[in-house]
XYZ file of N, CA and C in Angstrom:
567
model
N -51.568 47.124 -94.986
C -51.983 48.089 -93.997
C -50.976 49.232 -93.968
N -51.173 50.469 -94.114
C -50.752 51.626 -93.954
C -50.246 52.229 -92.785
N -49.008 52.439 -92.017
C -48.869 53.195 -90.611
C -48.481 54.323 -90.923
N -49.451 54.809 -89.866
C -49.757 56.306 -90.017
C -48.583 56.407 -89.097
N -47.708 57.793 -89.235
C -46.936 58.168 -88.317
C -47.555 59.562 -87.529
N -47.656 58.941 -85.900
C -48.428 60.023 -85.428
C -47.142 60.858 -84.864
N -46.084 60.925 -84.395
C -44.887 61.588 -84.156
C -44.354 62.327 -84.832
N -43.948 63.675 -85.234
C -42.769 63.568 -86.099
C -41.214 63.645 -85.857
N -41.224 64.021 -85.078
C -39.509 63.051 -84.248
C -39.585 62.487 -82.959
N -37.933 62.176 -82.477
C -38.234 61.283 -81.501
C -38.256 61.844 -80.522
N -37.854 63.126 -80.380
C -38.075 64.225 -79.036
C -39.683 64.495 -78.460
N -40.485 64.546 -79.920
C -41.868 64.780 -79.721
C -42.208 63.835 -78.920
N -41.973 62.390 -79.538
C -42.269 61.020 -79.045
C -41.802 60.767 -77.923
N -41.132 60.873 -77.071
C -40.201 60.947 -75.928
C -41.101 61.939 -75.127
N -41.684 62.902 -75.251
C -42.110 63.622 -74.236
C -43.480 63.215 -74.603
N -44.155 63.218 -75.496
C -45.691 61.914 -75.310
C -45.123 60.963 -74.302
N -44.574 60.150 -74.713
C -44.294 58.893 -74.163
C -43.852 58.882 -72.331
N -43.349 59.755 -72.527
C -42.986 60.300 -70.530
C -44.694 60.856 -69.939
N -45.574 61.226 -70.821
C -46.812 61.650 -70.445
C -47.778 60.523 -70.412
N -47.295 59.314 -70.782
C -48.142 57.716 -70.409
C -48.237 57.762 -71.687
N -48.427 58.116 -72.782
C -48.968 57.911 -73.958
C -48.358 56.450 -74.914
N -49.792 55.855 -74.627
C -49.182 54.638 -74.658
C -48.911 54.121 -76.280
N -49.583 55.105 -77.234
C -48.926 54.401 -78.533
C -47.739 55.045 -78.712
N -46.977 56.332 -78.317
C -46.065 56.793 -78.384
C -44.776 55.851 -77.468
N -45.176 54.982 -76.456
C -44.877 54.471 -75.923
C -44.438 53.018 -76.785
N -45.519 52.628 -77.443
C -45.582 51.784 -78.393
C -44.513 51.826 -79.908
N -44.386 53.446 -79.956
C -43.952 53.506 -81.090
C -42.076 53.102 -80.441
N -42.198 54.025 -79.531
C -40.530 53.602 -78.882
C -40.023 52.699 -78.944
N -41.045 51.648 -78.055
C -40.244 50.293 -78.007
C -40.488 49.925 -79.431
N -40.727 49.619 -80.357
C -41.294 49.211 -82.024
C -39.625 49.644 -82.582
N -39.410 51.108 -82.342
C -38.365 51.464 -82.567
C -36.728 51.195 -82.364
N -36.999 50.727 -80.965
C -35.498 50.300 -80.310
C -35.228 49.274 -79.585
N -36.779 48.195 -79.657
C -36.570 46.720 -78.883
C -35.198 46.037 -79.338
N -35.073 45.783 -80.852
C -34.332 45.263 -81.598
C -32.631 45.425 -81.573
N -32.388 46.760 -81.211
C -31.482 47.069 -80.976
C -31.055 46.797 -79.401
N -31.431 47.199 -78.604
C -31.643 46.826 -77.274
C -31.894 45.431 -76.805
N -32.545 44.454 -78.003
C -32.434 42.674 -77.656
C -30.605 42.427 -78.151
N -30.426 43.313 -78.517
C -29.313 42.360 -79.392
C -28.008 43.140 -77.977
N -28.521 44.242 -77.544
C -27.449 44.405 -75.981
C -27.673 43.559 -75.067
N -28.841 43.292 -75.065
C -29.552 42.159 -73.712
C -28.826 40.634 -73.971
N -28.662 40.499 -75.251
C -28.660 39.270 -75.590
C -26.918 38.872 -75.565
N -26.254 40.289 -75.623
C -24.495 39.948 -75.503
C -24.342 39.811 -74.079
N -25.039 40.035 -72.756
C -24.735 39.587 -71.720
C -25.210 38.341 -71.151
N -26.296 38.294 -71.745
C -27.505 36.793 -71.428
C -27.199 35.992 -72.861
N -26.716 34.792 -71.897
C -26.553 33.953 -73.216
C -28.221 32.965 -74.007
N -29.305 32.941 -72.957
C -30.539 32.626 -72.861
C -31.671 33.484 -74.113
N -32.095 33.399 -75.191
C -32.444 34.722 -75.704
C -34.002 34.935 -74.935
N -34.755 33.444 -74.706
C -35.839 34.186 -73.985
C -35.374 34.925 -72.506
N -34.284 34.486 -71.807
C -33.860 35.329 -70.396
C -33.082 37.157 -70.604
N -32.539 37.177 -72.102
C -32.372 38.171 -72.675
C -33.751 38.735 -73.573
N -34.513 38.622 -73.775
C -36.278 39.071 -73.895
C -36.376 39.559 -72.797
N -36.524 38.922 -71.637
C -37.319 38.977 -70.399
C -36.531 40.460 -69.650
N -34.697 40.043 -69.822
C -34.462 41.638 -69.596
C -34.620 42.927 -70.108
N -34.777 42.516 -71.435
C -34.944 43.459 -72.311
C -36.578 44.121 -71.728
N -37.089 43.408 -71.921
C -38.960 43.636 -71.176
C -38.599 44.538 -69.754
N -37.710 44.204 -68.676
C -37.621 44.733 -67.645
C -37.129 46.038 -67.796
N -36.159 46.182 -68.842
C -35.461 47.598 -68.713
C -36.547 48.619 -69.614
N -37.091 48.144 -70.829
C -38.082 48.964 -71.038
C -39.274 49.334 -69.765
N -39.478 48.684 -69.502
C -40.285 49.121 -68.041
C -39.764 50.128 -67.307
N -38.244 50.104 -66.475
C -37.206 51.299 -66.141
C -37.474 52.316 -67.302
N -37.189 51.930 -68.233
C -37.116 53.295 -69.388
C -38.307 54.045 -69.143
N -39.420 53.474 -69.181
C -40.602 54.575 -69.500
C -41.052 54.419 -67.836
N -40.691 54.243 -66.932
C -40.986 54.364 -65.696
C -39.994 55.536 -65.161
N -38.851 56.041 -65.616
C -37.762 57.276 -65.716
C -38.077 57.924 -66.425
N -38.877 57.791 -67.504
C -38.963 58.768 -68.469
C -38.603 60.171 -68.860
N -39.049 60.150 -67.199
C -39.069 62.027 -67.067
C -37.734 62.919 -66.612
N -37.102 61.562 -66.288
C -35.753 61.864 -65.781
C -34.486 61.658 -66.853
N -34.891 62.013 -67.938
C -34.198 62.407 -69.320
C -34.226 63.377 -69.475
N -33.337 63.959 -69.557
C -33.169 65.877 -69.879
C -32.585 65.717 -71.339
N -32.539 64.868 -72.299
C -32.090 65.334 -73.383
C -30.391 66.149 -73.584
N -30.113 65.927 -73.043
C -28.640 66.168 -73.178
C -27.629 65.209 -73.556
N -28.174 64.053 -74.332
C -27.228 62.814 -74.928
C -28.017 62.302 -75.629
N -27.630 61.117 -76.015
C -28.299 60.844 -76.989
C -29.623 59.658 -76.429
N -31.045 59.952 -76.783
C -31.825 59.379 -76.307
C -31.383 57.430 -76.058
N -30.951 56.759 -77.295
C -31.002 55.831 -77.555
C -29.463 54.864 -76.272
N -28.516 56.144 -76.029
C -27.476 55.781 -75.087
C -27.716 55.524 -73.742
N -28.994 56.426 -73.451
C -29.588 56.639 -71.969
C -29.992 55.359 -72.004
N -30.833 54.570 -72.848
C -31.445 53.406 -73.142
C -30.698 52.274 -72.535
N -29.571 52.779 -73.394
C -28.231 51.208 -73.249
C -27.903 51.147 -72.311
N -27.510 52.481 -71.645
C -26.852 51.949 -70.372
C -27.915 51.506 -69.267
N -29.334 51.326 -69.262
C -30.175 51.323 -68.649
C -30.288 49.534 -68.623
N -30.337 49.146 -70.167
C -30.485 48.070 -70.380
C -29.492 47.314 -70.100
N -28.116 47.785 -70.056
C -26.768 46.966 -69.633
C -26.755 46.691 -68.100
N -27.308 47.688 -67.641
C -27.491 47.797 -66.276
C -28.494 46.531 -65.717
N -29.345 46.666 -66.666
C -30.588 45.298 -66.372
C -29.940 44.084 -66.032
N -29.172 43.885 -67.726
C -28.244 42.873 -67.798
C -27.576 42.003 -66.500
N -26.694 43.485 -66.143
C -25.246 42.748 -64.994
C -26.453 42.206 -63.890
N -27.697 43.136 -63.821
C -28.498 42.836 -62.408
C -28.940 41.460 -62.720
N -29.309 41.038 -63.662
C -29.890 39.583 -63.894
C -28.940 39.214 -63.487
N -27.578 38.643 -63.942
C -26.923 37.868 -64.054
C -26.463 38.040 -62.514
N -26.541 38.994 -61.334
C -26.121 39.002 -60.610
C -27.151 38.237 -59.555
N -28.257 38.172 -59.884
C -29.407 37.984 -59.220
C -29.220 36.197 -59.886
N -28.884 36.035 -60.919
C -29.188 34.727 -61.074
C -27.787 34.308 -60.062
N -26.597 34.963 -60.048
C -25.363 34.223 -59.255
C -24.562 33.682 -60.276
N -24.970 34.131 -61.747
C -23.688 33.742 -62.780
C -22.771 34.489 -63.364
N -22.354 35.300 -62.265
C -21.226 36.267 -62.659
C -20.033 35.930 -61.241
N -19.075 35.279 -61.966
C -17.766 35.290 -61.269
C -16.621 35.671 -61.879
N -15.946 35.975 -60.766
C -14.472 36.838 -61.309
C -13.431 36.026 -60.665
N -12.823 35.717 -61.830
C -11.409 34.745 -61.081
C -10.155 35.655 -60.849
N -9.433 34.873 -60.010
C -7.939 35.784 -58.855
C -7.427 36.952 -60.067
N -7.204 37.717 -59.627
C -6.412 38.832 -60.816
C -5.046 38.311 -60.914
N -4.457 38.506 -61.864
C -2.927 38.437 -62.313
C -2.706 39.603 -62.455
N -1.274 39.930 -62.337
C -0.567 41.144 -62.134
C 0.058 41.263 -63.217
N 0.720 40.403 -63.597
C 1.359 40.665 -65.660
C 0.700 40.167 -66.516
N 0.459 41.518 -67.288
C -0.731 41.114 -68.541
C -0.069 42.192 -69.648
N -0.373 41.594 -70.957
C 0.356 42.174 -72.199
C -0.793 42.933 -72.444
N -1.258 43.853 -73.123
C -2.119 44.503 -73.839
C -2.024 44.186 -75.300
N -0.275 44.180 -75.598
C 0.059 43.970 -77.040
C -0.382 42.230 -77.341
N -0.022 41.395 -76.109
C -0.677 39.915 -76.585
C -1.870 39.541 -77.388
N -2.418 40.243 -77.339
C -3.617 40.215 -78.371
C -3.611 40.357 -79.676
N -3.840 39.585 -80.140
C -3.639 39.378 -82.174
C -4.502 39.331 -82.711
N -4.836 40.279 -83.320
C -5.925 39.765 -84.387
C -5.995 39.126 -85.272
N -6.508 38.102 -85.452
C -6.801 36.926 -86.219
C -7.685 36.830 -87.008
N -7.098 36.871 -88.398
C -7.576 36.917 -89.862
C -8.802 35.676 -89.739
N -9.924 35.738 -89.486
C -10.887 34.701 -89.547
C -12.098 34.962 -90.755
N -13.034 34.510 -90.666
C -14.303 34.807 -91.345
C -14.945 33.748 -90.906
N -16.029 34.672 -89.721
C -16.755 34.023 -88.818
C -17.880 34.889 -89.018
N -19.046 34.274 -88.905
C -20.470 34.762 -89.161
C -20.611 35.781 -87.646
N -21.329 36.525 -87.358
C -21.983 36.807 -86.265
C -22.457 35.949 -85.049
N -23.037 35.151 -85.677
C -24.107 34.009 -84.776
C -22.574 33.300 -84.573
N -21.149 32.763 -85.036
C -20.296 31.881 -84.787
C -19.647 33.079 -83.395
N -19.664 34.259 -83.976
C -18.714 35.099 -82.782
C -19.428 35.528 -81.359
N -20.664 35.052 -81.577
C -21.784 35.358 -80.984
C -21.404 34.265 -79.572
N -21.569 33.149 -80.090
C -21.312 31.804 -79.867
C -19.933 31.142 -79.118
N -19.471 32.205 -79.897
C -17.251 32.120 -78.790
C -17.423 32.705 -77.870
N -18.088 33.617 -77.680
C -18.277 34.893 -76.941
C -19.234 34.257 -75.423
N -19.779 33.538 -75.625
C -20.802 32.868 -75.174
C -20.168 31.903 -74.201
N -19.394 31.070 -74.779
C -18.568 30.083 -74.337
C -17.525 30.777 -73.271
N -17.261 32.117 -73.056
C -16.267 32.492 -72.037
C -16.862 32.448 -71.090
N -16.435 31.997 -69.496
C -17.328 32.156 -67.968
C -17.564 33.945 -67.820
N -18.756 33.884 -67.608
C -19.493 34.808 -67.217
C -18.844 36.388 -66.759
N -17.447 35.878 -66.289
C -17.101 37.139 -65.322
C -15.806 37.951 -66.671
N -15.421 36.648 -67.389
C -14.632 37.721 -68.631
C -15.576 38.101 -69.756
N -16.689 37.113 -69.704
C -17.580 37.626 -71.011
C -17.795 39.239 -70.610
N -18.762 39.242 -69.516
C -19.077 40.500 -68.861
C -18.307 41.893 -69.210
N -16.793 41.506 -68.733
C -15.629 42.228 -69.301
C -15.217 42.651 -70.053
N -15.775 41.377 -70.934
C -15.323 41.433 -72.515
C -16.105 42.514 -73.042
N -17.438 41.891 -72.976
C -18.458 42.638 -73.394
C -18.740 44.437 -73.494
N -18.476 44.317 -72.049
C -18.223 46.028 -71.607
C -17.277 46.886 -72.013
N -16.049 46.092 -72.404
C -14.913 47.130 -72.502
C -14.994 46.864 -74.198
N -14.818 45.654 -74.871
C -14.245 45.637 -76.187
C -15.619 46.027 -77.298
N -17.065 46.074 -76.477
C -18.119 45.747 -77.571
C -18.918 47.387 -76.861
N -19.026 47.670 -75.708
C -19.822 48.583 -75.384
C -18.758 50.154 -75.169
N -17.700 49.851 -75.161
C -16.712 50.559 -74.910
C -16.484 51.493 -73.250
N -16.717 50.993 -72.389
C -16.336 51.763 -71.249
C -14.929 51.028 -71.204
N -14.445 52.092 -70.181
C -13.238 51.851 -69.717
C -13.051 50.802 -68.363
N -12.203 50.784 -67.987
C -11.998 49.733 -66.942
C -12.256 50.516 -65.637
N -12.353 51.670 -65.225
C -12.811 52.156 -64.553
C -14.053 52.157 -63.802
N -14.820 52.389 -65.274
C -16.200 52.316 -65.227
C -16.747 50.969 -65.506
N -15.903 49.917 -65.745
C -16.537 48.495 -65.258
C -15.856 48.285 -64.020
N -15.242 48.773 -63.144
C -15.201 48.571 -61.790
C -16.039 49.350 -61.378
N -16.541 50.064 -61.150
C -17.979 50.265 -60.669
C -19.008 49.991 -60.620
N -19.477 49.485 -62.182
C -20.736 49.025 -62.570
C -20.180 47.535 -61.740
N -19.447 46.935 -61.609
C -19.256 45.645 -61.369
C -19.255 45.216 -59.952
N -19.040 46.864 -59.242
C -18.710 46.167 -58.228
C -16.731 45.420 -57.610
N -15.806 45.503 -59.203
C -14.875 45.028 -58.908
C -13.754 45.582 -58.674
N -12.435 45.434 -58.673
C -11.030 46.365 -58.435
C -10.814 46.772 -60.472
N -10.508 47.975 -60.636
C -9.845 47.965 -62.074
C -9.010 47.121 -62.146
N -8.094 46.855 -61.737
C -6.888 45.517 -62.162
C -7.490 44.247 -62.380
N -8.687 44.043 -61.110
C -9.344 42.822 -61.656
C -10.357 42.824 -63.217
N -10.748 44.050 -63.693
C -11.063 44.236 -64.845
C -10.037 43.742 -65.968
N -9.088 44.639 -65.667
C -8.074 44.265 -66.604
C -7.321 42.766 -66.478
N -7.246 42.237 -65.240
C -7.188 40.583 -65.882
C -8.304 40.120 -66.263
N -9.969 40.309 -66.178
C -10.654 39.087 -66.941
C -10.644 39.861 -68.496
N -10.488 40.579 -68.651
C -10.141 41.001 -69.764
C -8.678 40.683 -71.067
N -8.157 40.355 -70.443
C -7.018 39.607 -70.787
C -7.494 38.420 -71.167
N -7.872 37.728 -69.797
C -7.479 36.340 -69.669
C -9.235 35.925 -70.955
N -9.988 36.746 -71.255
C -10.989 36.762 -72.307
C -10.292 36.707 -73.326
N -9.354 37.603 -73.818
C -9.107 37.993 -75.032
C -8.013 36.522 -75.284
N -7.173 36.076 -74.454
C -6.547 35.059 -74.950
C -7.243 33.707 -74.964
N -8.044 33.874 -74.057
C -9.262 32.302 -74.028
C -9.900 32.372 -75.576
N -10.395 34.098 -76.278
C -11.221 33.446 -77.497
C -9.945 33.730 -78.397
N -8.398 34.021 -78.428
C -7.519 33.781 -79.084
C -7.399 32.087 -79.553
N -7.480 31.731 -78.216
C -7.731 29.611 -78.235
C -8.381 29.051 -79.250
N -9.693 30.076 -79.091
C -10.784 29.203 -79.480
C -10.759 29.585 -81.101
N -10.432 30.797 -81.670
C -10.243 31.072 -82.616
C -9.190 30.269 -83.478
N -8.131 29.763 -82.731
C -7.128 29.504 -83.443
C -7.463 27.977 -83.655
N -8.188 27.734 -82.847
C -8.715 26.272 -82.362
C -9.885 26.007 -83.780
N -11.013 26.746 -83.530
C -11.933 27.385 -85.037
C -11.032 26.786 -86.363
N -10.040 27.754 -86.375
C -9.340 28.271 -87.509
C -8.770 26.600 -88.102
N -8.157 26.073 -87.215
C -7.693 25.124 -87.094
C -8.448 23.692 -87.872
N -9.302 23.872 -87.279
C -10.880 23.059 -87.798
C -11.303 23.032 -88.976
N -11.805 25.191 -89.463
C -12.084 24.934 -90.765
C -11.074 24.948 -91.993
N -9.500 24.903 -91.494
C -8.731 24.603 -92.542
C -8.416 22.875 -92.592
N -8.705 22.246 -92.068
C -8.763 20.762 -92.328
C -7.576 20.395 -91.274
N -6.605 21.076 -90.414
C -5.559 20.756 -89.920
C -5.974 19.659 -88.329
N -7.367 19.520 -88.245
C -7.706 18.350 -86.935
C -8.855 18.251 -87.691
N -9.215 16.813 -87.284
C -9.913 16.210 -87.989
C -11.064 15.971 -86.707
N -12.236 15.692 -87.019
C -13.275 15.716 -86.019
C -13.548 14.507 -85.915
C-alpha cells in the first residue's frame, strides 16, 4: 500500500491539525507517538500506564493546538506537555516521594563507569530508583532542565532537587558497580 503524503511540512500539518483535521491530526501523532512513548515511558515504569499517558497528553496537544505560536520547536512544546502528563500521573497515582534533603553533596562524586549496558538494562536501573530520584534523575540528567525548573515543575525546594539527584546518581553508581561486578564473574549468583 502506497501513503500518499497529504502535508508538505509540519507547519502546514500543525495548522490543519489545530483546525480538527483529523488525518492531519493522524499524521502527527503517526509522527511523534514513538518518540513521546519513549518520554512517557522514562517516568512511568508501567509501559501500558506510560501508553495511557502518552494517549492523555496527545489529547492536551491537539486540544492547545492553537496555543502554539511557533516560536520553538514544535516537537519541544510536545515534551514538555507530555513530561508534564507524566509528573501528573505519578502524582495522582501518590508514587512520587522525596526523601529529607542533605546539605553536603559532591557534584564531582559521580564517576562514570566504563560499562556496556544495553538500553532496556539502563532502562531497567533507572527504574529500580524510588520514584522521587528517578523523577530527578530523569529531568535533570536525561531531559536537561535545571534544578530550578524541577523545583517548580515538582512542586519542591532546589536543594531538595539537588539531593535526590545525588543520592540517584550514587544509588545507580551501586547498582552499576554491583552490575559490573556480576558480569565480570567477581559474585557468583
Amino acid at each position: 500500500m502506497k501513503v500518499i503524503q497529504f502535508y508538505k511540512n509540519e507547519t502546514q500539518l500543525i495548522k490543519e491539525a489545530a483546525k480538527q483535521q483529523r488525518d492531519a491530526q493522524h499524521q502527527l501523532y503517526e509522527m511523534h507517538a514513538p518518540k513521546m512513548l519513549s518520554i512517557c515511558r522514562r517516568y512511568v515504569r508501567d509501559l501500558h500506564f506510560a501508553e495511557e499517558v502518552m494517549l492523555n497528553g496527545f489529547l492536551k496537544v491537539f486540544t492547545n493546538l492553537k496555543s502554539f505560536k511557533f516560536e520553538g520547536s514544535f516537537e519541544g512544546w510536545m515534551r514538555r506537555i507530555m513530561v508534564n502528563e507524566s509528573i501528573s500521573f505519578l502524582r495522582k497515582e501518590k508514587q512520587i516521594f522525596f526523601t529529607e534533603e542533605i546539605q553536603s553533596y559532591n557534584e564531582a562524586s559521580w564517576n562514570n563507569i566504563n560499562t556496556e549496558l544495553e538500553v532496556e538494562q539502563i532502562q531497567d536501573l533507572i527504574d529500580s530508583l524510588p520514584e522521587g530520584y528517578k523523577m530527578v534523575f530523569v529531568l535533570y540528567a536525561v531531559e536537561g532542565y535545571k534544578h530550578n525548573e524541577i523545583a517548580k515543575m515538582l512542586g519542591i525546594s532546589e536543594s531538595t532537587s539537588k539531593s535526590q539527584l545525588f543520592k540517584a546518581r550514587k544509588m545507580l553508581q551501586q547498582k552499576l558497580n554491583q552490575q559490573n561486578k556480576i558480569s565480570n564473574g567477581s559474585i557468583k549468583v
